[in-house]
Amino acid sequence: MRGKKYLFLLAAALTVTGTGCQTASAPAAGTATGSETAAEPTTAAETAKNNETECESMQETQQDMIAEAIAQETASVEPETDNSQEFVPEEKAPTAEISDVIPGKYITRRFTECGTVEKITYQTYDYFGDGSEIEKYANVYLPYGYDETRKYNVLYLMHGIGGDENEWGMIGDTSRIKIIMDNLIYNGDIEPFIVVTPNGRSGADFADKSSDYNSFYEFGKELRNDLIPYIESHYATYGQSGKSDYDMKADRDHRAMAGLSMGGMQTINIGMCECLDIISSFGAFSAAPTSYKAADIAKTLDTQFPGEEIRYFYNICGTNDSIAYQSASGAAKELPQLSDRFRDGENYMWQELAGGHDFRIWYLGFYNFAQIAF
């Protein structure tokens, strides 16, 4: 529902709503509470002042929590890849598996048989504002040997509340996403596919990282109407949504969506609960606090998409993640018990391990999801 979308990232942990503050009802005048003696009734002006003070305090707490989420999300937690000498590749061998750590073989930069990264510009609209046309940017990873005569699957990879299209670092040869993809493809662990990292804010001020967070919740329109059609009309994909009379549902198994934190929320709330008719695989890495609860997800899917199968839903979160563990587990951990559309070990996985709200978890999530997305 639209009202539910108009919440800040951490509103689920607070009693602040998008339209103001909620306060507990005051006891009736002259009524004792427990063993306490009833207080004299306050004036309307005093009550309003108290409510205003409480609201301001809650909003400050909320902003502090958002700032903490951004600080954790943007903190450097990994050493830089050592590129001082050329990597001597091992014999090609598909040894990747779903694990709790990325093997060194898959995070060591390659200097041969590498993919490329390019920046694109596409037209979309100010969906959070007046609907005017705007120009946005995204980064695209193309696998080694990219061939216009072939057809490729596409993964749309979303950033968090403190980032943009560059947060995953997919902007050059030292990109960890590129390195992981290059190695998975080189060793034959996966079929080559395209990765797209867009900006998840669907508003005219998308470049301002401090802009209204509610623009994140409008991304489904941009994804369906603008971004996917652009990618499929400019690259060699299974989908052909740039062509007239094309039904995007026809190639849903060739599209996947994943994201970290706020991008994990978008993957669940938007990718799965709004776009299941055109996307079939999903990866949520430390999904943010405004992610739908498991019961809401199950109900939405049964109501909106009764006939669409979920190819895979992968989840990962650190058990020490004070920002997202509660919300991520609340969104996904119990889904197999609530809906037979999620079958643990078949098309569903919940992975938790020691870790916080950072890229140690998210790069591992990408490594694992890349193996099962298609």
Coordinates of C-alpha atoms in Angstrom, one line a residue, residues 284-288 314-329 350-357 361-362 364-365:
A284 CA 18.3 -10.2 -0.5
F285 CA 21.5 -9.3 1.4
S286 CA 20.7 -7.9 4.9
A287 CA 17.3 -6.6 3.8
A288 CA 16.4 -3.3 5.4
Y314 CA 18.3 -16.5 -1.7
N315 CA 18.9 -14.5 1.6
I316 CA 21.9 -13.8 3.7
C317 CA 22.5 -11.7 6.8
G318 CA 25.1 -11.3 9.5
T319 CA 23.9 -12.4 13.0
N320 CA 25.7 -9.3 14.5
D321 CA 23.9 -7.0 12.2
S322 CA 22.1 -4.6 14.5
I323 CA 20.6 -2.7 11.5
A324 CA 19.0 -5.5 9.5
Y325 CA 19.1 -8.9 11.2
Q326 CA 15.6 -8.6 12.7
S327 CA 14.0 -7.2 9.6
A328 CA 15.7 -9.6 7.2
S329 CA 14.9 -12.7 9.2
W350 CA 18.3 -18.5 4.3
Q351 CA 22.0 -18.1 5.2
E352 CA 23.2 -16.5 8.4
L353 CA 26.7 -16.3 9.8
A354 CA 28.7 -14.1 12.1
G355 CA 29.0 -10.7 10.6
G356 CA 27.7 -7.1 10.5
H357 CA 26.1 -4.7 8.1
I361 CA 28.5 -10.3 4.0
W362 CA 27.3 -8.6 0.8
L364 CA 29.7 -13.3 -0.2
G365 CA 26.0 -12.9 -0.9

